[in-house]
XYZ file of C-alpha atoms in Angstrom:
363
model
C -5.047 -9.831 -122.141
C -0.862 -11.228 -122.417
C -0.275 -11.400 -118.199
C 2.194 -7.977 -118.004
C 6.160 -9.541 -116.618
C 7.174 -8.478 -113.639
C 8.907 -6.166 -112.311
C 9.940 -5.455 -109.145
C 12.317 -1.797 -107.846
C 15.888 -0.675 -108.027
C 16.028 2.497 -106.698
C 19.373 5.126 -106.265
C 19.682 8.626 -104.349
C 22.935 10.215 -104.577
C 25.161 13.487 -105.549
C 26.505 12.326 -109.865
C 29.301 14.532 -110.801
C 27.422 14.495 -114.939
C 29.066 15.703 -117.915
C 28.651 14.753 -121.806
C 25.479 15.973 -122.713
C 23.633 14.608 -125.747
C 20.711 14.097 -126.954
C 19.087 11.006 -128.566
C 15.539 10.038 -129.667
C 13.445 8.195 -127.661
C 11.868 5.619 -130.317
C 7.778 5.893 -130.708
C 8.230 9.743 -128.776
C 8.299 13.347 -130.316
C 10.712 14.238 -127.417
C 14.637 13.230 -127.033
C 15.743 12.467 -123.541
C 19.614 13.614 -122.117
C 22.276 11.370 -122.120
C 25.316 12.152 -119.538
C 28.505 10.094 -118.380
C 28.957 9.903 -114.966
C 30.706 7.712 -112.190
C 29.135 6.004 -109.270
C 32.324 5.449 -106.432
C 30.988 3.100 -103.578
C 32.093 2.653 -100.380
C 35.389 0.614 -100.391
C 36.452 3.487 -103.499
C 35.434 1.081 -106.484
C 34.412 2.836 -109.690
C 32.747 2.504 -112.678
C 31.001 4.179 -115.150
C 27.133 4.325 -116.201
C 24.726 6.133 -118.219
C 22.718 8.672 -116.651
C 18.697 8.863 -118.569
C 16.949 12.794 -117.708
C 14.317 14.241 -119.676
C 14.649 17.921 -119.019
C 14.420 21.575 -120.634
C 18.200 21.618 -121.497
C 21.417 20.233 -120.978
C 23.304 21.407 -118.387
C 27.281 22.504 -118.206
C 30.098 19.296 -117.534
C 30.631 18.449 -114.588
C 27.573 20.261 -113.172
C 26.705 18.168 -109.570
C 23.604 16.769 -109.022
C 21.498 16.105 -106.561
C 19.553 12.476 -108.272
C 16.833 9.656 -107.631
C 16.098 7.420 -110.154
C 15.940 3.574 -111.190
C 19.205 1.517 -111.969
C 19.569 -0.774 -114.672
C 22.911 -3.013 -113.735
C 22.961 -5.287 -116.911
C 23.540 -8.946 -116.634
C 26.167 -8.668 -119.708
C 29.659 -6.918 -117.944
C 30.167 -5.038 -121.520
C 27.258 -2.570 -121.024
C 27.517 0.196 -119.465
C 25.272 0.932 -115.995
C 22.313 3.082 -116.499
C 20.402 4.923 -114.623
C 16.939 6.598 -115.271
C 16.131 9.525 -113.561
C 12.984 10.462 -111.266
C 14.661 13.444 -110.342
C 17.298 15.175 -111.224
C 18.104 18.738 -109.403
C 21.269 20.370 -110.361
C 23.249 22.085 -107.928
C 23.075 26.420 -108.455
C 26.752 28.196 -109.340
C 29.068 27.729 -111.512
C 30.470 24.195 -112.715
C 33.857 26.134 -113.850
C 34.799 27.494 -110.861
C 37.628 26.939 -108.384
C 35.553 26.788 -105.040
C 31.930 25.028 -106.523
C 32.738 21.715 -105.148
C 33.691 23.921 -101.864
C 29.577 24.203 -101.564
C 27.782 20.574 -102.510
C 27.776 18.566 -99.204
C 29.360 15.340 -97.883
C 26.643 13.164 -99.203
C 29.052 9.370 -98.932
C 27.762 6.637 -101.268
C 24.955 6.358 -103.128
C 21.721 5.129 -101.792
C 20.366 1.939 -102.607
C 16.354 0.693 -102.730
C 15.618 -2.315 -104.448
C 12.443 -4.752 -103.794
C 13.299 -8.911 -105.739
C 13.846 -12.596 -105.057
C 16.730 -14.270 -103.048
C 18.237 -16.453 -105.880
C 21.932 -18.092 -103.969
C 21.756 -18.914 -100.281
C 23.288 -17.215 -97.008
C 27.229 -17.882 -98.056
C 29.649 -17.133 -95.100
C 33.507 -17.762 -94.728
C 34.797 -17.454 -91.323
C 35.461 -14.007 -90.674
C 34.445 -12.232 -93.715
C 31.099 -11.081 -94.217
C 27.563 -13.193 -95.123
C 26.491 -12.380 -98.276
C 24.032 -13.297 -100.328
C 22.592 -12.774 -103.990
C 18.900 -10.991 -105.273
C 17.960 -10.003 -108.381
C 15.656 -6.482 -109.785
C 14.712 -5.693 -111.834
C 13.497 -2.184 -114.002
C 10.839 -1.822 -115.865
C 12.476 0.390 -119.356
C 11.026 0.930 -122.847
C 7.931 -1.517 -122.284
C 10.268 -4.066 -120.722
C 11.996 -5.898 -117.514
C 15.854 -5.139 -117.416
C 17.211 -8.459 -115.072
C 19.638 -6.751 -112.475
C 21.328 -8.792 -110.130
C 22.323 -6.942 -106.343
C 24.894 -8.704 -103.893
C 23.931 -7.891 -100.239
C 26.130 -8.193 -97.460
C 25.719 -8.528 -93.635
C 28.976 -7.183 -91.958
C 29.671 -8.796 -89.015
C 28.392 -6.042 -86.197
C 26.364 -6.359 -83.209
C 23.428 -4.895 -85.489
C 23.136 -8.674 -87.876
C 22.698 -11.010 -84.912
C 22.650 -14.801 -86.161
C 19.897 -15.866 -88.458
C 18.558 -18.737 -90.363
C 19.205 -18.339 -94.146
C 16.636 -17.034 -96.020
C 15.047 -19.614 -99.003
C 15.430 -19.253 -101.867
C 12.573 -17.246 -104.622
C 11.117 -15.122 -101.726
C 10.579 -12.100 -102.316
C 12.412 -9.267 -99.978
C 13.352 -5.464 -99.596
C 16.764 -4.153 -99.270
C 18.595 -0.963 -98.347
C 21.530 0.041 -97.451
C 24.546 2.022 -99.115
C 26.428 1.318 -101.660
C 29.846 -0.907 -100.597
C 31.448 -2.708 -103.426
C 31.039 -3.486 -107.468
C 31.651 -7.415 -107.898
C 32.712 -7.911 -111.422
C 31.926 -5.271 -112.876
C 28.396 -5.100 -113.038
C 27.067 -6.852 -109.678
C 26.518 -3.747 -106.945
C 27.506 -4.453 -103.742
C 24.283 -3.180 -100.411
C 25.761 -2.952 -97.317
C 22.362 -3.541 -95.059
C 20.688 -0.800 -93.469
C 17.683 -2.614 -93.383
C 15.685 -5.212 -94.972
C 11.740 -6.670 -94.843
C 11.675 -10.272 -95.235
C 8.815 -12.457 -96.968
C 6.349 -9.999 -97.959
C 4.279 -12.927 -99.193
C 2.593 -13.332 -96.484
C 1.850 -10.036 -95.356
C -1.762 -9.603 -93.856
C -2.515 -5.782 -94.469
C -4.578 -6.058 -90.956
C -2.628 -7.079 -88.484
C 1.351 -6.707 -90.213
C 2.428 -9.304 -87.419
C 5.946 -10.559 -88.105
C 7.837 -13.938 -85.791
C 11.127 -13.818 -83.083
C 14.090 -15.639 -83.588
C 17.083 -15.251 -81.905
C 17.007 -14.000 -78.004
C 17.799 -10.300 -76.745
C 18.989 -7.831 -79.520
C 22.709 -6.140 -78.657
C 21.611 -2.138 -77.644
C 23.796 0.203 -77.125
C 21.835 3.086 -75.855
C 19.425 2.345 -73.051
C 15.504 3.314 -73.655
C 14.373 2.011 -69.854
C 16.140 1.023 -66.911
C 16.182 -2.884 -65.060
C 13.815 -1.263 -63.464
C 11.457 -0.134 -65.033
C 11.508 -1.693 -68.439
C 7.353 -3.328 -69.515
C 6.660 -6.927 -68.798
C 5.971 -8.434 -71.839
C 3.206 -10.524 -70.727
C 1.808 -5.958 -70.341
C 0.131 -5.514 -73.850
C 0.738 -2.293 -75.838
C -0.833 -0.442 -78.615
C 2.023 -0.591 -80.448
C 1.447 -3.390 -83.808
C 4.622 -4.874 -84.812
C 6.107 -4.738 -88.570
C 6.807 -6.866 -90.772
C 10.652 -4.404 -91.374
C 13.634 -4.373 -88.689
C 16.459 -3.674 -88.576
C 17.797 -5.662 -85.908
C 16.858 -9.829 -87.533
C 16.438 -9.459 -90.804
C 16.582 -12.370 -92.284
C 13.638 -15.113 -91.556
C 13.562 -19.642 -91.839
C 10.763 -21.290 -93.143
C 10.454 -23.667 -90.872
C 8.531 -19.994 -89.184
C 4.746 -19.697 -89.405
C 2.869 -16.671 -89.480
C -0.361 -17.099 -88.121
C -3.848 -18.009 -89.815
C -5.461 -15.264 -90.320
C -9.802 -16.484 -91.823
C -11.365 -14.278 -93.768
C -14.637 -12.953 -93.096
C -17.916 -15.581 -94.360
C -21.042 -14.388 -95.903
C -24.251 -15.774 -95.676
C -27.423 -16.085 -98.360
C -28.732 -12.890 -97.197
C -24.999 -11.312 -98.087
C -24.838 -9.832 -94.707
C -20.537 -10.522 -93.584
C -20.196 -13.254 -89.866
C -17.379 -11.559 -88.144
C -18.066 -15.111 -85.501
C -14.981 -16.737 -86.827
C -12.831 -13.181 -87.335
C -10.158 -12.874 -85.583
C -10.320 -8.872 -86.322
C -14.028 -7.732 -85.331
C -15.239 -4.158 -87.032
C -15.962 -2.167 -83.969
C -19.651 0.419 -85.506
C -20.290 3.348 -83.992
C -23.892 3.537 -82.483
C -25.836 5.523 -83.893
C -27.773 8.471 -81.016
C -30.980 9.782 -82.164
C -30.977 13.516 -80.161
C -33.761 13.735 -77.947
C -36.965 16.190 -79.261
C -38.088 19.026 -76.268
C -41.650 18.665 -75.848
C -43.518 21.693 -77.247
C -44.721 24.292 -74.481
C -47.727 25.650 -74.723
C -47.637 27.985 -76.716
C -46.152 26.839 -79.470
C -49.073 24.256 -79.793
C -51.249 27.473 -80.107
C -48.567 28.711 -83.010
C -48.582 25.541 -84.856
C -51.993 24.708 -84.242
C -52.467 28.137 -86.002
C -50.152 28.111 -88.787
C -51.616 24.870 -90.262
C -55.219 26.050 -90.173
C -53.851 28.965 -92.146
C -51.995 26.453 -95.033
C -55.803 24.405 -95.206
C -58.048 26.804 -95.268
C -59.256 29.246 -98.002
C -59.438 32.091 -96.736
C -55.952 32.446 -95.395
C -56.995 36.123 -93.503
C -60.197 34.970 -92.238
C -59.663 36.758 -88.132
C -60.807 33.801 -86.748
C -58.166 32.151 -87.504
C -56.292 34.446 -85.378
C -56.990 34.666 -81.381
C -57.300 37.682 -79.598
C -54.208 39.598 -78.982
C -54.054 38.814 -74.604
C -55.287 41.704 -73.237
C -52.081 43.942 -71.547
C -51.032 42.330 -67.614
C -51.619 46.215 -65.768
C -48.408 45.991 -63.062
C -50.141 45.762 -59.414
C -49.205 48.560 -57.026
C -47.802 48.509 -53.978
C -49.119 49.932 -50.547
C -47.750 52.564 -49.475
C -45.398 51.664 -46.398
C -47.387 52.718 -42.906
C -46.089 55.257 -40.937
C -44.472 54.144 -37.985
C -44.548 57.104 -34.823
C -42.056 58.710 -34.338
C -40.809 59.666 -30.478
C -39.467 63.830 -29.931
C -36.144 63.029 -29.247
C -34.639 63.235 -25.684
C -30.871 64.560 -25.451
C -28.967 62.750 -22.301
C -27.112 65.267 -20.937
C -30.075 67.410 -20.606
C -31.925 64.194 -19.181
C -29.535 63.444 -16.799
C -29.907 65.053 -13.200
C -26.869 67.658 -13.301
C -24.089 66.324 -10.898
C -21.145 68.659 -8.788
C -17.554 68.071 -9.298
C -15.803 66.823 -6.305
C -12.394 68.355 -5.155
C -9.809 66.254 -4.939
C -9.181 67.356 -1.376
C -12.789 66.309 0.013
C -11.437 62.561 -2.157
C -8.667 62.067 -0.341
C -9.766 62.682 3.158
C -12.634 60.307 2.412
C -9.969 58.117 1.339
C -8.302 58.533 4.680
C -10.683 58.692 7.135
């Protein structure tokens, strides 16, 4: 089986105005494609003509604005018009010939580029100008890869500290807006984020090397007294992509990771592995002991299943006699004494007059 030619990613997202739609046949296909003319405008207002290929049910009207996601082919020959092959093309509603059609289209800015390829030139710096380096990306189309050159720009701002250059032919993934067009066939990207050292990514640890000092931050997330200690372990694993430090030198080596070995009994030995698998222990449920009634019922059921005559009355225990409720003893009668009127029982008392009481108090 022949090896597949290498191909990487070169994707674009943006809003384009299309016109002059036409159908073109596809080799070895029974359906045509729709080809439109459009213009790619970069951040520095530089423009270049492009062709947009779309597989759609019908042609769209001239000057229709569309949201486009597709792959890019910028040929190395400046005489060939660049091509964008759409993954998704969504036209904005409305009448393109109306006067206020563009007023309802959101401002997207320059197209956004996502490219994965290999570094093809060292980082160049000329004093005050932004640093730049080129990379090669390729797009698979019509059964063959099409190579394109991409210029990556590192602007002189606080987002990109000083970093060592990347080694040549090292894999790299970049994202950012289109900021310019060089020599009419090279698209320049202002890097917003990048992922380096893709060939040595560890799918388990995903560690990255630390470059430079503390990055400058415009906004604070912690006060100086509340900053976490560097020795305090965290549950967040570092990732290989960072918007602060885009470049990794060839002198930095990632920590080696050992893969698990296998014994003759085909049992993995994780004694020398950095990451030990966690096996959840299986707990067996505890069974409650059977009661006497449940044991008797189980024995009767087993006897019925093993006998030839399942209706043998000797197999069934006689029904238990109903328990007679105990009668409560009558309450003992307590002799009651006749009630006596306290007023009637007490001797009559004579009322003393107030004059007699005054005489007794004053002899």
